[in-house]
Tab-separated table of C-alpha atoms in Angstrom:
chain	number	residue	atom	x	y	z
T	25	UNK	CA	67.868	-28.669	-38.288
T	26	UNK	CA	68.636	-32.501	-37.944
T	27	UNK	CA	71.931	-33.424	-36.037
T	28	UNK	CA	73.182	-36.904	-34.241
T	29	UNK	CA	76.023	-36.123	-32.080
T	30	UNK	CA	77.633	-38.778	-30.858
T	31	UNK	CA	78.142	-39.403	-27.192
T	32	UNK	CA	81.381	-39.964	-25.689
T	33	UNK	CA	80.151	-43.520	-24.897
T	34	UNK	CA	79.575	-43.719	-28.979
T	35	UNK	CA	82.797	-42.092	-29.984
T	36	UNK	CA	84.251	-44.584	-27.666
T	37	UNK	CA	82.458	-47.629	-29.319
T	38	UNK	CA	83.205	-46.611	-32.806
T	39	UNK	CA	86.953	-45.781	-32.030
T	40	UNK	CA	87.229	-49.629	-30.505
T	41	UNK	CA	85.175	-50.981	-32.949
T	42	UNK	CA	86.975	-49.402	-36.100
T	43	UNK	CA	90.573	-50.457	-34.509
T	44	UNK	CA	88.676	-53.975	-33.985
T	45	UNK	CA	88.112	-54.483	-36.934
T	46	UNK	CA	90.867	-52.734	-39.344
T	47	UNK	CA	93.697	-55.401	-37.641
T	48	UNK	CA	91.895	-58.147	-36.550
T	49	UNK	CA	88.905	-58.634	-39.413
T	50	UNK	CA	89.981	-56.912	-42.722
T	51	UNK	CA	92.943	-59.262	-43.268
T	52	UNK	CA	90.445	-62.228	-43.167
T	53	UNK	CA	88.243	-61.083	-45.912
T	54	UNK	CA	89.605	-62.589	-48.974
T	55	UNK	CA	90.435	-66.115	-46.959
T	56	UNK	CA	87.116	-66.353	-45.835
T	57	UNK	CA	85.665	-66.074	-49.668
T	58	UNK	CA	87.498	-68.512	-51.000
T	59	UNK	CA	86.725	-70.839	-48.163
T	60	UNK	CA	82.675	-69.333	-48.428
T	61	UNK	CA	83.211	-70.610	-44.903
T	62	UNK	CA	83.522	-68.232	-41.843
T	63	UNK	CA	85.611	-70.497	-39.260
T	64	UNK	CA	85.510	-70.841	-35.256
T	65	UNK	CA	88.126	-68.534	-34.743
T	66	UNK	CA	87.003	-65.785	-36.118
T	67	UNK	CA	83.376	-66.052	-35.442
T	68	UNK	CA	85.519	-66.101	-31.594
T	69	UNK	CA	87.088	-62.446	-32.643
T	70	UNK	CA	83.176	-61.526	-33.491
T	71	UNK	CA	81.678	-62.755	-29.844
T	72	UNK	CA	84.614	-61.255	-28.075
T	73	UNK	CA	82.942	-57.908	-28.974
T	74	UNK	CA	80.354	-59.137	-26.230
T	75	UNK	CA	77.926	-56.179	-29.101
T	76	UNK	CA	76.545	-60.043	-29.241
T	77	UNK	CA	75.471	-59.977	-25.609
T	78	UNK	CA	74.739	-56.528	-25.076
T	79	UNK	CA	70.998	-56.897	-27.352
T	80	UNK	CA	70.298	-60.405	-24.639
T	81	UNK	CA	69.720	-57.880	-22.162
T	82	UNK	CA	66.234	-56.885	-21.611
T	83	UNK	CA	66.937	-53.547	-20.365
T	84	UNK	CA	66.541	-50.864	-23.338
T	85	UNK	CA	68.672	-48.342	-21.904
T	86	UNK	CA	71.437	-50.918	-22.435
T	87	UNK	CA	70.458	-51.189	-26.027
T	88	UNK	CA	70.905	-48.661	-28.793
T	89	UNK	CA	69.592	-48.673	-32.574
T	90	UNK	CA	71.925	-45.958	-33.428
T	91	UNK	CA	74.986	-47.366	-31.690
T	92	UNK	CA	74.178	-50.577	-33.076
T	93	UNK	CA	74.434	-48.758	-36.823
T	94	UNK	CA	78.151	-47.538	-35.971
T	95	UNK	CA	78.683	-51.213	-35.201
T	96	UNK	CA	78.138	-52.920	-37.859
T	97	UNK	CA	79.118	-49.963	-40.396
T	98	UNK	CA	82.597	-50.491	-38.404
T	99	UNK	CA	82.131	-53.405	-39.563
T	100	UNK	CA	81.267	-53.465	-42.792
T	101	UNK	CA	84.611	-50.864	-43.626
T	102	UNK	CA	86.248	-54.490	-43.223
T	103	UNK	CA	84.309	-56.839	-44.347
T	104	UNK	CA	80.353	-56.726	-45.252
T	105	UNK	CA	80.257	-61.027	-44.407
T	106	UNK	CA	81.458	-60.531	-41.301
T	107	UNK	CA	79.000	-57.980	-40.426
T	108	UNK	CA	76.252	-59.484	-41.900
T	109	UNK	CA	77.162	-62.568	-39.259
T	110	UNK	CA	76.945	-60.314	-36.602
T	111	UNK	CA	74.104	-58.442	-37.307
T	112	UNK	CA	71.780	-61.589	-37.940
T	113	UNK	CA	72.109	-63.355	-35.085
T	114	UNK	CA	71.474	-59.259	-33.494
T	115	UNK	CA	68.319	-59.284	-35.430
T	116	UNK	CA	66.611	-62.362	-33.500
T	117	UNK	CA	68.461	-61.944	-29.894
T	118	UNK	CA	67.182	-57.822	-30.138
T	119	UNK	CA	63.476	-59.440	-31.257
T	120	UNK	CA	63.451	-61.319	-28.323
T	121	UNK	CA	64.642	-58.570	-26.305
T	122	UNK	CA	62.662	-56.598	-27.526
T	123	UNK	CA	59.244	-57.773	-28.373
T	124	UNK	CA	59.557	-61.719	-26.240
T	125	UNK	CA	57.395	-63.038	-23.338
T	126	UNK	CA	59.222	-62.971	-20.062
T	127	UNK	CA	60.001	-67.655	-20.292
T	128	UNK	CA	60.626	-66.299	-23.937
T	129	UNK	CA	63.654	-64.051	-22.729
T	130	UNK	CA	64.243	-66.280	-19.617
T	131	UNK	CA	64.739	-69.595	-21.534
T	132	UNK	CA	66.646	-68.306	-24.805
T	133	UNK	CA	68.769	-65.310	-24.038
T	134	UNK	CA	71.120	-67.025	-21.966
T	135	UNK	CA	72.198	-69.226	-24.696
T	136	UNK	CA	73.177	-65.742	-26.265
T	137	UNK	CA	75.190	-64.844	-23.366
T	138	UNK	CA	77.572	-68.394	-23.164
T	139	UNK	CA	81.870	-68.121	-24.043
T	140	UNK	CA	81.773	-68.566	-27.802
T	141	UNK	CA	79.513	-67.730	-30.451
T	142	UNK	CA	75.908	-69.234	-30.917
T	143	UNK	CA	74.016	-68.026	-34.511
T	144	UNK	CA	70.665	-67.607	-34.863
T	145	UNK	CA	68.714	-65.430	-37.664
T	146	UNK	CA	65.692	-64.539	-38.662
T	147	UNK	CA	64.162	-65.993	-42.151
T	148	UNK	CA	61.973	-63.548	-44.066
T	149	UNK	CA	62.912	-63.822	-47.509
T	150	UNK	CA	61.654	-66.865	-49.751
T	151	UNK	CA	62.257	-68.545	-52.795
T	152	UNK	CA	60.256	-67.103	-54.924
T	153	UNK	CA	60.540	-64.182	-58.116
T	154	UNK	CA	59.921	-61.198	-56.975
T	155	UNK	CA	60.269	-62.045	-53.553
T	156	UNK	CA	58.121	-58.901	-51.168
T	157	UNK	CA	58.181	-58.847	-47.685
T	158	UNK	CA	54.079	-58.415	-48.064
T	159	UNK	CA	53.391	-61.513	-49.211
T	160	UNK	CA	54.581	-64.090	-47.085
T	161	UNK	CA	54.025	-67.691	-48.117
T	162	UNK	CA	54.959	-69.524	-45.047
T	163	UNK	CA	52.172	-70.428	-43.024
T	164	UNK	CA	51.242	-71.811	-39.617
T	165	UNK	CA	47.969	-73.049	-39.358
T	166	UNK	CA	46.051	-74.053	-36.426
T	167	UNK	CA	46.249	-77.538	-34.755
T	168	UNK	CA	44.707	-77.699	-31.456
T	169	UNK	CA	46.045	-75.228	-29.299
T	170	UNK	CA	49.552	-74.914	-31.093
T	171	UNK	CA	50.749	-74.385	-34.944
T	172	UNK	CA	51.700	-76.166	-38.013
T	173	UNK	CA	54.388	-74.332	-39.527
T	174	UNK	CA	54.656	-75.103	-43.693
T	175	UNK	CA	57.142	-72.688	-46.224
T	176	UNK	CA	60.522	-72.456	-47.421
T	177	UNK	CA	62.725	-69.288	-46.263
T	178	UNK	CA	65.878	-69.232	-48.802
T	179	UNK	CA	69.286	-66.976	-48.183
T	180	UNK	CA	69.589	-67.655	-44.486
T	181	UNK	CA	72.874	-66.945	-43.146
T	182	UNK	CA	75.060	-69.368	-41.164
T	183	UNK	CA	72.064	-71.654	-41.681
T	184	UNK	CA	73.339	-74.951	-41.322
T	185	UNK	CA	75.031	-73.493	-37.547
T	186	UNK	CA	71.726	-72.482	-36.579
T	187	UNK	CA	70.358	-73.468	-32.984
T	188	UNK	CA	66.570	-71.035	-33.732
T	189	UNK	CA	64.864	-69.329	-36.502
T	190	UNK	CA	62.341	-66.581	-35.821
T	191	UNK	CA	60.045	-67.291	-38.774
T	192	UNK	CA	58.061	-64.793	-40.061
T	193	UNK	CA	54.674	-66.183	-41.823
T	194	UNK	CA	51.107	-65.553	-42.235
T	195	UNK	CA	49.527	-67.086	-38.570
T	196	UNK	CA	45.629	-65.931	-37.478
T	197	UNK	CA	45.506	-63.973	-41.016
T	198	UNK	CA	48.204	-61.459	-40.182
T	199	UNK	CA	51.417	-61.508	-40.363
T	200	UNK	CA	53.915	-62.727	-37.108
T	201	UNK	CA	57.202	-64.276	-36.185
T	202	UNK	CA	57.571	-67.600	-34.685
T	203	UNK	CA	60.707	-69.239	-32.259
T	204	UNK	CA	61.483	-72.632	-33.586
T	205	UNK	CA	64.558	-74.659	-32.892
T	206	UNK	CA	66.855	-75.711	-35.101
T	207	UNK	CA	66.583	-79.203	-34.636
T	208	UNK	CA	62.746	-79.549	-34.582
T	209	UNK	CA	60.759	-82.267	-36.404
T	210	UNK	CA	60.088	-81.265	-39.534
T	211	UNK	CA	63.229	-78.987	-40.009
T	212	UNK	CA	66.042	-78.845	-42.595
T	213	UNK	CA	68.418	-76.986	-43.882
T	214	UNK	CA	70.197	-77.396	-47.821
T	215	UNK	CA	73.359	-77.381	-48.848
T	216	UNK	CA	75.021	-74.534	-49.030
T	217	UNK	CA	74.906	-73.911	-53.121
T	218	UNK	CA	76.990	-70.913	-53.548
T	219	UNK	CA	76.858	-67.384	-54.390
T	220	UNK	CA	78.213	-64.774	-56.356
T	221	UNK	CA	79.084	-62.425	-53.055
T	222	UNK	CA	78.638	-63.309	-49.750
T	223	UNK	CA	80.138	-66.124	-50.019
T	224	UNK	CA	81.868	-67.135	-46.628
T	225	UNK	CA	77.954	-66.961	-44.749
T	226	UNK	CA	76.983	-69.616	-46.150
T	227	UNK	CA	73.891	-68.895	-47.440
T	228	UNK	CA	71.037	-70.903	-47.486
T	229	UNK	CA	67.347	-72.544	-48.188
T	230	UNK	CA	65.456	-73.863	-45.003
T	231	UNK	CA	62.363	-75.937	-45.074
T	232	UNK	CA	59.874	-76.133	-42.396
T	233	UNK	CA	57.505	-79.156	-43.276
T	234	UNK	CA	54.694	-79.293	-40.594
T	235	UNK	CA	56.407	-78.432	-38.411
T	236	UNK	CA	55.174	-78.505	-34.974
T	237	UNK	CA	54.967	-75.139	-32.858
T	238	UNK	CA	53.615	-74.807	-29.175
T	239	UNK	CA	51.631	-71.611	-29.223
T	240	UNK	CA	53.825	-69.449	-26.551
T	241	UNK	CA	56.510	-70.094	-29.477
T	242	UNK	CA	54.931	-67.331	-31.028
T	243	UNK	CA	56.782	-64.188	-30.245
T	244	UNK	CA	54.925	-61.698	-27.872
T	245	UNK	CA	52.708	-64.578	-26.597
T	246	UNK	CA	49.105	-64.878	-28.170
T	247	UNK	CA	49.539	-60.521	-28.930
T	248	UNK	CA	51.120	-61.485	-32.053
T	249	UNK	CA	54.669	-59.696	-33.047
T	250	UNK	CA	55.380	-56.296	-34.810
T	251	UNK	CA	56.570	-57.132	-37.811
T	252	UNK	CA	56.882	-54.993	-39.427
T	253	UNK	CA	59.692	-53.520	-35.944
T	254	UNK	CA	61.245	-56.372	-37.619
T	255	UNK	CA	61.853	-55.057	-40.830
T	256	UNK	CA	62.589	-52.058	-40.307
T	257	UNK	CA	65.597	-52.823	-38.427
T	258	UNK	CA	66.659	-55.306	-40.579
T	259	UNK	CA	66.041	-52.584	-43.367
T	260	UNK	CA	68.968	-50.321	-41.336
T	261	UNK	CA	71.174	-52.561	-40.212
T	262	UNK	CA	71.812	-53.713	-44.049
T	263	UNK	CA	71.581	-49.916	-44.460
T	264	UNK	CA	74.857	-49.576	-41.897
T	265	UNK	CA	76.684	-51.924	-43.628
T	266	UNK	CA	76.339	-51.195	-47.439
T	267	UNK	CA	77.116	-47.689	-45.882
T	268	UNK	CA	80.670	-49.180	-44.294
T	269	UNK	CA	81.484	-51.371	-46.973
T	270	UNK	CA	81.439	-48.443	-49.894
T	271	UNK	CA	83.604	-45.965	-47.004
T	272	UNK	CA	86.274	-48.590	-47.114
T	273	UNK	CA	85.771	-48.952	-51.317
T	274	UNK	CA	86.492	-44.883	-51.104
T	275	UNK	CA	88.993	-45.281	-48.288
T	276	UNK	CA	91.183	-47.998	-50.880
T	277	UNK	CA	89.924	-45.694	-53.921
T	278	UNK	CA	91.411	-42.444	-53.054
T	279	UNK	CA	95.186	-43.416	-52.328
T	280	UNK	CA	95.712	-45.933	-55.852
T	281	UNK	CA	94.224	-43.153	-57.175
T	282	UNK	CA	96.859	-40.781	-56.261
T	283	UNK	CA	99.835	-43.021	-56.291
T	284	UNK	CA	98.780	-44.831	-60.066
T	285	UNK	CA	100.171	-42.259	-62.366
T	286	UNK	CA	99.487	-42.486	-66.349
T	287	UNK	CA	100.127	-40.824	-69.049
T	288	UNK	CA	102.314	-38.659	-66.637
T	289	UNK	CA	99.377	-38.016	-63.934
T	290	UNK	CA	98.285	-39.294	-61.238
T	291	UNK	CA	94.569	-40.612	-61.796
T	292	UNK	CA	93.293	-38.838	-58.838
T	293	UNK	CA	94.174	-35.390	-61.045
T	294	UNK	CA	92.031	-37.087	-64.190
T	295	UNK	CA	88.813	-34.796	-63.826
T	296	UNK	CA	86.181	-37.836	-64.381
T	297	UNK	CA	88.028	-39.458	-61.702
T	298	UNK	CA	88.142	-37.173	-59.027
T	299	UNK	CA	84.356	-36.821	-59.751
T	300	UNK	CA	83.303	-39.635	-59.093
T	301	UNK	CA	85.765	-39.559	-55.946
T	302	UNK	CA	83.502	-36.660	-54.644
T	303	UNK	CA	80.117	-38.114	-56.157
T	304	UNK	CA	81.066	-41.268	-53.904
T	305	UNK	CA	81.806	-38.973	-50.985
T	306	UNK	CA	78.839	-37.699	-50.986
T	307	UNK	CA	76.479	-40.675	-51.871
T	308	UNK	CA	77.982	-42.164	-48.685
T	309	UNK	CA	77.966	-39.123	-46.237
T	310	UNK	CA	73.837	-39.004	-47.300
T	311	UNK	CA	73.437	-43.667	-46.456
T	312	UNK	CA	75.183	-43.185	-43.279
T	313	UNK	CA	72.644	-39.938	-42.260
T	314	UNK	CA	69.518	-41.453	-43.664
T	315	UNK	CA	70.523	-44.706	-41.912
T	316	UNK	CA	71.001	-42.653	-38.312
T	317	UNK	CA	68.142	-41.171	-39.210
T	318	UNK	CA	66.145	-44.939	-39.319
T	319	UNK	CA	67.837	-46.000	-36.380
T	320	UNK	CA	66.769	-43.256	-34.530
T	321	UNK	CA	63.199	-43.880	-35.143
T	322	UNK	CA	62.944	-47.414	-34.082
T	323	UNK	CA	65.073	-46.252	-30.652
T	324	UNK	CA	62.929	-43.284	-29.811
T	325	UNK	CA	59.925	-45.749	-30.908
T	326	UNK	CA	59.017	-43.004	-33.772
T	327	UNK	CA	57.009	-43.936	-37.198
T	328	UNK	CA	60.609	-46.205	-39.117
T	329	UNK	CA	58.211	-47.533	-41.729
T	330	UNK	CA	59.396	-44.675	-43.903
T	331	UNK	CA	62.742	-43.762	-42.558
T	332	UNK	CA	64.244	-47.616	-43.202
T	333	UNK	CA	62.653	-47.974	-46.261
T	334	UNK	CA	64.673	-45.086	-47.951
T	335	UNK	CA	67.495	-46.136	-45.722
T	336	UNK	CA	67.534	-49.976	-47.469
T	337	UNK	CA	66.564	-48.694	-50.732
T	338	UNK	CA	69.210	-45.549	-51.118
T	339	UNK	CA	72.412	-47.451	-49.662
T	340	UNK	CA	71.445	-50.418	-52.093
T	341	UNK	CA	71.381	-48.698	-55.271
T	342	UNK	CA	74.321	-46.140	-54.783
T	343	UNK	CA	76.967	-49.074	-53.199
T	344	UNK	CA	76.232	-50.735	-56.543
T	345	UNK	CA	77.160	-47.538	-58.433
T	346	UNK	CA	79.887	-46.682	-55.957
T	347	UNK	CA	81.658	-49.843	-55.828
T	348	UNK	CA	81.265	-49.929	-59.964
T	349	UNK	CA	82.911	-46.540	-60.178
T	350	UNK	CA	85.668	-47.635	-57.387
T	351	UNK	CA	86.311	-51.100	-60.004
T	352	UNK	CA	86.518	-48.664	-62.672
T	353	UNK	CA	89.015	-46.526	-60.563
T	354	UNK	CA	91.596	-49.609	-60.759
T	355	UNK	CA	90.780	-49.872	-64.458
T	356	UNK	CA	91.690	-54.192	-64.901
T	357	UNK	CA	93.545	-54.753	-61.506
T	358	UNK	CA	90.069	-53.887	-60.330
T	359	UNK	CA	88.856	-57.590	-61.808
T	360	UNK	CA	91.461	-58.834	-59.943
T	361	UNK	CA	91.838	-60.585	-56.493
T	362	UNK	CA	94.950	-58.099	-55.902
T	363	UNK	CA	92.467	-55.061	-54.943
T	364	UNK	CA	89.372	-56.066	-52.914
T	365	UNK	CA	87.596	-53.740	-54.518
T	366	UNK	CA	86.015	-56.948	-57.108
T	367	UNK	CA	85.309	-58.781	-53.643
T	368	UNK	CA	83.420	-55.941	-51.918
T	369	UNK	CA	81.706	-55.206	-55.969
T	370	UNK	CA	79.997	-58.650	-54.933
T	371	UNK	CA	78.829	-58.694	-51.912
T	372	UNK	CA	77.285	-55.291	-52.458
T	373	UNK	CA	75.531	-56.603	-55.345
T	374	UNK	CA	74.477	-59.146	-52.949
T	375	UNK	CA	73.396	-57.178	-49.577
T	376	UNK	CA	71.660	-54.762	-52.416
T	377	UNK	CA	69.025	-58.076	-53.250
T	378	UNK	CA	69.183	-59.325	-49.597
T	379	UNK	CA	65.628	-58.544	-47.424
T	380	UNK	CA	65.080	-58.688	-43.779
T	381	UNK	CA	68.684	-61.077	-42.838
T	382	UNK	CA	69.795	-58.257	-40.515
T	383	UNK	CA	68.923	-56.156	-37.992
T	384	UNK	CA	70.373	-53.399	-35.493
């Protein structure tokens, strides 16, 4: 029998982050979505959790993918956009701490242990219909002892505020990861065009045109990065956020349908509504267990391709169904900004199609 009994430390972290998310972040979600930007004050609150800084340590015993999944679920229950802002930087920092050379760790990780939130991102997605991580078009071609990077990346979180990008590209005939500073010549960030969901993340396209990348900037040096591990971590991170988002939906829908009286009976007593809520609960439990299984595989360095893909795919599919059912439970009210369901629905739709923008 598979069991993921949380340690005492994990239980403390879970309850602490849950309280923080409920008291500090939930009330900000609507304002940030309307403004389509995450202000420095809210980013400072995320930074104050010191969870990103924890990922900047090279001591693997201090980092746990399962604990990260727990944290991202709690943040996702408050606001998926803020959870993804955290997870995006975690993905970059975690990749450097996990796979970077000694020089890369010593040079980069101190940037993420300071007094303010410093965004960074893994750039995987590309602006092509039917994007597939197995067919990356960005290329890094040898140019003397270094490389010349060309390509475009799409939907990069907080792109305009990032100090560094970890660009996944074809390099020497295989996928590799290259560390590129935001201010490098040839790097340009497009204006945010606005999206249906995750509006506050300022998702933007980043172009790399003849960017000179030193050979020393290849993650893991000349050995080549384990790109699949980065992708698996990203899929697991998104699954955790979607689990939290869906938990937020059910925790809102249950009290609403108990209090809402229609034709003399509480909505929660209507068979269709009651069965939908029961299905939501079962699906969320399945999402969480699949996410923790993938995170456990990553943490213990077991093969994680299948578990991460299954967790990500299932969470994406069920999140759309769960948020839609939540919307229907509120009837016409679900489409108004008076309730957060429409925001969660938009965020779920966006998260279900994004690939490689998070990390545990």
